Short mmCIF file of C-alpha atoms in Angstrom, two decimals:
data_model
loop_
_atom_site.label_atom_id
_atom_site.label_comp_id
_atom_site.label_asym_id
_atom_site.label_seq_id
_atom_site.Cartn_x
_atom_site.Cartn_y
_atom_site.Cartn_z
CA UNK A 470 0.00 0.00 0.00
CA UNK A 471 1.11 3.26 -0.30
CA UNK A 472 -0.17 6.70 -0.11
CA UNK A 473 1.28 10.31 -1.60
CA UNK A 474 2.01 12.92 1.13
CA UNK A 475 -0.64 15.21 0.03
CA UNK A 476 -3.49 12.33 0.21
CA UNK A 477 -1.64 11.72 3.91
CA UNK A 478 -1.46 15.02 5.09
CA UNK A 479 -5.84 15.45 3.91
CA UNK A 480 -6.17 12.07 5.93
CA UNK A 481 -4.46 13.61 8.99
CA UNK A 482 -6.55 16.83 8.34
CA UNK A 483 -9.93 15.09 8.01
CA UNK A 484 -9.84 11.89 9.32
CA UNK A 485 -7.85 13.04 12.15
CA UNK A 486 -8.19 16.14 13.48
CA UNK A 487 -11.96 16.62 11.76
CA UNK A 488 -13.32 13.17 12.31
CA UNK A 489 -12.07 13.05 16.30
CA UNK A 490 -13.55 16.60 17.03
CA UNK A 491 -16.73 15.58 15.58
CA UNK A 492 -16.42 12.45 17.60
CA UNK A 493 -15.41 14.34 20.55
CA UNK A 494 -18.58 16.57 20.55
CA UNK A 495 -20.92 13.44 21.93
CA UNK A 496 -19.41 13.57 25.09
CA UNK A 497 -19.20 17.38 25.70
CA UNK A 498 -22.96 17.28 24.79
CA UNK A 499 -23.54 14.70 27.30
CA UNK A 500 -21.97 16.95 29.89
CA UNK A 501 -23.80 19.79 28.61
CA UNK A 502 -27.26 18.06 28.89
CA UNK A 503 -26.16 16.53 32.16
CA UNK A 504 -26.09 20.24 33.43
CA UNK A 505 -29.15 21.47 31.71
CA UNK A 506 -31.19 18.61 32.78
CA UNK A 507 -33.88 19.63 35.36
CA UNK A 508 -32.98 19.64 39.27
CA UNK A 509 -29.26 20.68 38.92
CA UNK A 510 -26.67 18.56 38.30
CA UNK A 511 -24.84 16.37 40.83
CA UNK A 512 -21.46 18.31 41.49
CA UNK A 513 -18.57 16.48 39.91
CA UNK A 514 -15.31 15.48 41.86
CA UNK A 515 -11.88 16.87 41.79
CA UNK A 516 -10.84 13.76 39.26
CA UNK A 517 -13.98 13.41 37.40
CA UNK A 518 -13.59 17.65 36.92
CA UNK A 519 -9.96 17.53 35.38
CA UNK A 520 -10.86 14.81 33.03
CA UNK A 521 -13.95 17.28 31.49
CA UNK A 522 -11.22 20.02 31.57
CA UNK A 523 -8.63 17.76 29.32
CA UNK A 524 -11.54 16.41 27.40
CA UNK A 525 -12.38 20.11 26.78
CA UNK A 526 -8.92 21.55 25.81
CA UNK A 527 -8.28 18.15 23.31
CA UNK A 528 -11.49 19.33 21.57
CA UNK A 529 -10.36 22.92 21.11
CA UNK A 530 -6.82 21.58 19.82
CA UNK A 531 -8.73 19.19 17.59
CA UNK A 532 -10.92 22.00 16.16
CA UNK A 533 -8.08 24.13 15.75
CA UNK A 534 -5.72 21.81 14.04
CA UNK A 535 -8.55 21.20 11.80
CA UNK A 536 -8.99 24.08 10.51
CA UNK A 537 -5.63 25.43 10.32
CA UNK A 538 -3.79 21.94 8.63
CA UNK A 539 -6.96 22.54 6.20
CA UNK A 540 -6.82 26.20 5.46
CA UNK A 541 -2.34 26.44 5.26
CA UNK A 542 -1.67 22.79 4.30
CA UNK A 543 -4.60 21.27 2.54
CA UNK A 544 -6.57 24.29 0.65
CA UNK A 545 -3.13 25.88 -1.07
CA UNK A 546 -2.80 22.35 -3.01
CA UNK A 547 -6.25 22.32 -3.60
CA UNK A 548 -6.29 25.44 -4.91
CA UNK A 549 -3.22 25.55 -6.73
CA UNK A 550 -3.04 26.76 -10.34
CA UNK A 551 -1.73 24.44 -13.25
CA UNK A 552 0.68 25.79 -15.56
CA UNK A 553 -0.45 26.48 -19.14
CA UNK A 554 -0.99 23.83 -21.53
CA UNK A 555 -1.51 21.47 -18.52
CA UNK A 556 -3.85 18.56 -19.43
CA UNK A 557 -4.05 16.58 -16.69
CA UNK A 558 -5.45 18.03 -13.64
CA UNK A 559 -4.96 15.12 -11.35
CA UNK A 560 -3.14 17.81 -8.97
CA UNK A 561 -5.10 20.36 -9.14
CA UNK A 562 -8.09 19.39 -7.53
CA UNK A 563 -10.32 23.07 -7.81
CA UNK A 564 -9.41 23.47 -11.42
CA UNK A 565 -10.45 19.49 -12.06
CA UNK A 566 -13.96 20.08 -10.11
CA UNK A 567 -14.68 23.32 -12.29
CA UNK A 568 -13.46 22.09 -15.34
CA UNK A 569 -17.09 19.75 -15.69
CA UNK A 570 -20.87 20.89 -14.51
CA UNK A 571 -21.52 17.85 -13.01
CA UNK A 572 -18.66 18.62 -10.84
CA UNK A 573 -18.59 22.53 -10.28
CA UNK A 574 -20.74 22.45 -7.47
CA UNK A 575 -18.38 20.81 -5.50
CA UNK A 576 -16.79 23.77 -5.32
CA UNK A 577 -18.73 26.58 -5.82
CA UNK A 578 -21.24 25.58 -3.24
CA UNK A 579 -19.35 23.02 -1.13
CA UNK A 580 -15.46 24.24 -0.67
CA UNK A 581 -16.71 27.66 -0.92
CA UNK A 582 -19.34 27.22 2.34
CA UNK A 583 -17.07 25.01 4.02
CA UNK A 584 -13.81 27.22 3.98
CA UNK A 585 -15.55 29.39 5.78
CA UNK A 586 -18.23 27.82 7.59
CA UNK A 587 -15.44 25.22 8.78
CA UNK A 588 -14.20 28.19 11.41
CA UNK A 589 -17.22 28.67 13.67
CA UNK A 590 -16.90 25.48 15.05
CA UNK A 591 -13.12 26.27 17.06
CA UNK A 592 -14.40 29.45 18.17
CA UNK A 593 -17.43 28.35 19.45
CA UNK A 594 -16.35 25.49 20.54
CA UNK A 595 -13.48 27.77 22.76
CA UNK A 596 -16.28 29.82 24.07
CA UNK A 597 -17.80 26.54 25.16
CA UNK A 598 -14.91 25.04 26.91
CA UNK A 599 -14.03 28.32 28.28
CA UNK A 600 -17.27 28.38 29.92
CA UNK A 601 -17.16 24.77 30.97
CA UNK A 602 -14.33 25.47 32.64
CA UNK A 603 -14.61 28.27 34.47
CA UNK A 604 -17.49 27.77 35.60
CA UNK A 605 -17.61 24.21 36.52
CA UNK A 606 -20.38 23.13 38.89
CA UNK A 607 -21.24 26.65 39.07
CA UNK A 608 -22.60 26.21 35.32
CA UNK A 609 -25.97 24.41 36.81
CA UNK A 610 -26.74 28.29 38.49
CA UNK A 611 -26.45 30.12 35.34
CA UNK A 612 -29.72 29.25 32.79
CA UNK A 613 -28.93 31.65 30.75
CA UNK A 614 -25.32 30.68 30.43
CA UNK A 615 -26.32 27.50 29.53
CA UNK A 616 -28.38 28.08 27.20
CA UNK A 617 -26.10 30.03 25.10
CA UNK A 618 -23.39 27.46 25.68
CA UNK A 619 -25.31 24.52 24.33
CA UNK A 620 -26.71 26.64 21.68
CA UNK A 621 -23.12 27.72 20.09
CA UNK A 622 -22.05 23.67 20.71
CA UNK A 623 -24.55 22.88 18.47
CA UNK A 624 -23.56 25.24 15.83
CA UNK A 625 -20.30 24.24 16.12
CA UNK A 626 -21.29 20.72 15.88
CA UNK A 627 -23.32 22.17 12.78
CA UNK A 628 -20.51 24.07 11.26
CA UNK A 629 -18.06 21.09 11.58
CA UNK A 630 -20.40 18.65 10.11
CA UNK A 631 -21.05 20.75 6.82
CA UNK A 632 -17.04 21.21 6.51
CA UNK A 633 -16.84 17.25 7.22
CA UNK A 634 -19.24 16.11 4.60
CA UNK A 635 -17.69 18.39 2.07
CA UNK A 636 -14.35 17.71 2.70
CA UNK A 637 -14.96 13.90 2.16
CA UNK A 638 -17.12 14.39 -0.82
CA UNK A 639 -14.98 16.86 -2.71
CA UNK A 640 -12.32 14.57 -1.87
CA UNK A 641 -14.04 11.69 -3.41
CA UNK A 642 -14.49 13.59 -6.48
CA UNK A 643 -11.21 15.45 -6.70
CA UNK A 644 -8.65 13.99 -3.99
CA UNK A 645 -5.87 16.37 -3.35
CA UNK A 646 -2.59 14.23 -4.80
CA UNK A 647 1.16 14.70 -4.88
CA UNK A 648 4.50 14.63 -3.39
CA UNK A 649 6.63 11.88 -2.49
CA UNK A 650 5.02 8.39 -1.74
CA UNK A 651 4.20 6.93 1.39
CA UNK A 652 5.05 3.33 1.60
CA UNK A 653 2.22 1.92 4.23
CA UNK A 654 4.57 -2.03 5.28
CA UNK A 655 2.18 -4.93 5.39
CA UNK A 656 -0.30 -4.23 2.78
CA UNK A 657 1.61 -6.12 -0.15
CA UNK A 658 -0.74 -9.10 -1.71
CA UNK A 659 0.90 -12.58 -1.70
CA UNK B 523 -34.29 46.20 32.06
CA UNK B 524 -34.50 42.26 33.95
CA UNK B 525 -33.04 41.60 36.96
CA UNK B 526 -29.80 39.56 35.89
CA UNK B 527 -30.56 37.24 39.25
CA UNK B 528 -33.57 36.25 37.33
CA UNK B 529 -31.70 33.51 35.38
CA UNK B 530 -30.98 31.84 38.55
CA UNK B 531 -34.72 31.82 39.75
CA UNK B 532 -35.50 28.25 41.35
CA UNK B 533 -31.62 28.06 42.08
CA UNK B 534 -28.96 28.52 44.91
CA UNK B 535 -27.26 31.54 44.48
CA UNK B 536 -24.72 31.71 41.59
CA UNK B 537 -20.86 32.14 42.96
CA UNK B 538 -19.32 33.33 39.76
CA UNK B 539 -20.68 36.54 38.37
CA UNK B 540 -22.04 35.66 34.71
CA UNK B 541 -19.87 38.51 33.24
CA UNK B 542 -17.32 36.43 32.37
CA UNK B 543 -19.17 34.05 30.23
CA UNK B 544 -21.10 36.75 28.80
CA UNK B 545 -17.90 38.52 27.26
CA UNK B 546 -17.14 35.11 26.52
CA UNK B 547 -20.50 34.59 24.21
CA UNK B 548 -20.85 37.75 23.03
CA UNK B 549 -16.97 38.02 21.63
CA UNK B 550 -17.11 34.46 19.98
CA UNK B 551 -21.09 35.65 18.30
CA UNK B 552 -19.14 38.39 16.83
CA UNK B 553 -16.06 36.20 15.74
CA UNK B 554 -18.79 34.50 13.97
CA UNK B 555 -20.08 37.42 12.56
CA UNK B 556 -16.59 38.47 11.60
CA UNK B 557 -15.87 35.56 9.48
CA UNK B 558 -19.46 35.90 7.72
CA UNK B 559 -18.88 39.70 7.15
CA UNK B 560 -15.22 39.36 5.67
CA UNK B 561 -15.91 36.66 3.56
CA UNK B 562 -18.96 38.49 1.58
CA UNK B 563 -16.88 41.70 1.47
CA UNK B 564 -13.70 39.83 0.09
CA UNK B 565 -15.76 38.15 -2.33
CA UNK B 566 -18.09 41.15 -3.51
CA UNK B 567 -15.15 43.78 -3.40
CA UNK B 568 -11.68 42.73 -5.58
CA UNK B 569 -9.73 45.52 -3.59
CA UNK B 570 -10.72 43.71 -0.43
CA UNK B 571 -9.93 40.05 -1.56
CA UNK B 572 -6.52 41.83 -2.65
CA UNK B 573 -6.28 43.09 1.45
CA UNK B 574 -7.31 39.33 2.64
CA UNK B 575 -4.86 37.73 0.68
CA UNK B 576 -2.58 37.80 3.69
CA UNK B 577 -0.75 34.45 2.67
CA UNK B 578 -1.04 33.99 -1.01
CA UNK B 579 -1.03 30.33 -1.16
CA UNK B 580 -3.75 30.04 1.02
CA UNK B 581 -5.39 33.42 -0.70
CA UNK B 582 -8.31 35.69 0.91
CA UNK B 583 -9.14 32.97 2.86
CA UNK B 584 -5.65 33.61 5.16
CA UNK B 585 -7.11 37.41 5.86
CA UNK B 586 -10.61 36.60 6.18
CA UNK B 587 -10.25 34.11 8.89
CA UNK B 588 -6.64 36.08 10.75
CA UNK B 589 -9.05 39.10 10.81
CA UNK B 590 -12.33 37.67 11.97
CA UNK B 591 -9.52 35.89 14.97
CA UNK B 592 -7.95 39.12 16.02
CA UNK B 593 -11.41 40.70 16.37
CA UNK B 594 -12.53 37.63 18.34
CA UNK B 595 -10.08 37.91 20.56
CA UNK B 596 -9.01 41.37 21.08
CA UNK B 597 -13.10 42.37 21.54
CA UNK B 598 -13.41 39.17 24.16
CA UNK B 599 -9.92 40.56 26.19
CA UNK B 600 -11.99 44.33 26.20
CA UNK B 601 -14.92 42.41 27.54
CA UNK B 602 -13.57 40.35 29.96
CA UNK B 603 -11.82 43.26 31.82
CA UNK B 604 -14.92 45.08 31.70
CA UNK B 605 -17.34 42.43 32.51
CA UNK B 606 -15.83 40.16 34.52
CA UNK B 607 -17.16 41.21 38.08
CA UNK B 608 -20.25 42.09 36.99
CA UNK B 609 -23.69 40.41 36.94
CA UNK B 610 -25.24 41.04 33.56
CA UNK B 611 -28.85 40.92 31.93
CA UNK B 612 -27.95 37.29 29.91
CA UNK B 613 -31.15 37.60 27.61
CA UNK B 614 -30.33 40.35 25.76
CA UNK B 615 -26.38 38.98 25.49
CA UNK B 616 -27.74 35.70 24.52
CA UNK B 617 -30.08 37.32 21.44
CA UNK B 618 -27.08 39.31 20.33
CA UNK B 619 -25.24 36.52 20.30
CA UNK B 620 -27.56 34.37 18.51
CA UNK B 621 -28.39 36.95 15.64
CA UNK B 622 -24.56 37.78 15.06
CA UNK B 623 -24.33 33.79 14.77
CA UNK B 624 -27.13 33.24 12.79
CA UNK B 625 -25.93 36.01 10.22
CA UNK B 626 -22.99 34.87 10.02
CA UNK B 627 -23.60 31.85 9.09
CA UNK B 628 -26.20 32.88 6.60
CA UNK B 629 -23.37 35.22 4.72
CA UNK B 630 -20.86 32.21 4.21
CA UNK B 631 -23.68 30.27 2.97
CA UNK B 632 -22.65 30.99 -0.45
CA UNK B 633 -26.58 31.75 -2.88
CA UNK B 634 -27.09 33.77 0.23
CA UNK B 635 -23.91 35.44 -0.58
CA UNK B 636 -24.28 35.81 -3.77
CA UNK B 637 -28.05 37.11 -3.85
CA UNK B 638 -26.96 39.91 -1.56
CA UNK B 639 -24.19 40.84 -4.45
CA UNK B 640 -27.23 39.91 -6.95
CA UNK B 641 -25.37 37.08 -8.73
#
């Protein structure tokens, strides 16, 4: 088996960093709608508390990393520009989705929402652990609080599930290639 | 205007001063917002897209985004310091909040986009 650096570097981007945020999200909705539910929350412990707050941070790096191996590692080979006369656009993934109408809207709807749309999600999801953490038990006092915290973790949870879908089907249509090989041991046929 | 100890109606007395989370939610609606807004500018206005294109490889997309971050964060530091102590009306944080989000994500939505620039 063997993989190019670019296609290894979009795994890392989506299926890594993209794919364990949205993963990640289940549990810090749990949490949240353990501390919205009605008639308070039971206080967490001292251990049980610093889990949530590393469970918290990893989903802010996660969200972060996504966004910025997509936007300064991923996008600038997706976007890249082919030299004249160039006929096959195996490497230039934007110019090979425009190039056909069946595949245009790949990009013109779906890179250009989720380039964009792809960035709410770490900053909400920042306010959200900020929040979380601060405030700890203390969240189950503040309705209001809570409210807009589980509001902006579901947009986030939105925002990162539009980027995720379009990342993976752009990618099936146009996958991001190049650079030196990856040799993957153990996936030879005998 | 409500009584901010109105959220907490049916519920021991908060500890923490909401302030902090309302700088908190307010800055990260209008980090939201700040994407949204720089986004449609860059791509309604060439000179603008020109100004984004902090990092060329990357394009407008480098500006958009740094911009919408420094706003984020230098309007939630401002906040914080000013808020922080304080017990604050969360209702009519929250709706700001909201409607910055919500337009926000309506102007990266790109025909939304594009009817404002009547495309």
């Amino acid at each position: 088996m063997q993989m190019s650096f670019r296609e290894f570097v979009t795994a890392v981007h989506g299926m890594g960093f993209g794919a364990f945020f949205l993963l990640t999200f289940s549990g810090t909705l749990f949490e949240l709608r353990r501390l919205c539910g009605s008639g308070g929350a039971p206080a967490l412990g001292g251990g049980a508390r610093r889990i949530l707050h590393v469970y918290l941070i990893a989903l802010c790096v996660l969200g972060w990393c996504a966004v910025f191996s997509g936007a300064y590692l991923v996008y600038p080979w997706y976007r890249a520009h082919p030299p004249a006369g160039t006929t096959d656009l195996g490497e230039f993934a934007q110019r090979k989705l425009m190039s056909s109408p069946a595949t245009a809207g790949w990009h013109n709807l779906g890179m250009e929402w989720k380039e964009h749309v792809a960035w709410f999600a770490p900053i909400a999801i920042t306010m959200v652990a900020f929040v979380m953490i601060s405030y700890g038990n203390d969240l189950s006092r503040h309705r209001q609080v809570r409210k807009a915290v589980f509001g902006f973790a579901a947009a986030a949870f939105f925002a990162a599930g539009i980027a995720g879908f379009f990342g993976a089907m752009i990618n099936k249509s146009a996958p991001v290639q190049g650079g030196a090989p990856i040799v993957i041991p153990g996936g030879a046929s005998e | 205007m409500k009584n901010p100890a109105a959220e907490t109606e049916g519920a021991p007395e908060a500890q923490i001063p909401n302030g902090g989370a309302a700088a908190a939610i307010l800055s990260a609606g209008v980090g939201c917002f700040s994407i949204g807004i720089c986004a449609w500018l860059g791509d309604a206005y060439a000179p603008l897209a020109r100004f984004f294109d902090f990092y060329n490889p990357t394009g407008p997309l480098s500006g958009v985004t740094t911009s919408a971050i420094l706003i984020w964060l230098v309007l939630w530091i401002i906040l914080s310091k000013a808020w922080s102590r304080k017990s604050l009306p969360m209702g009519m944080i929250n709706l700001s909040a909201f409607l910055l989000l919500g337009l926000g994500m309506l102007l990266v939505f790109p025909p939304f986009g594009d009817f404002l620039q009547g495309k």
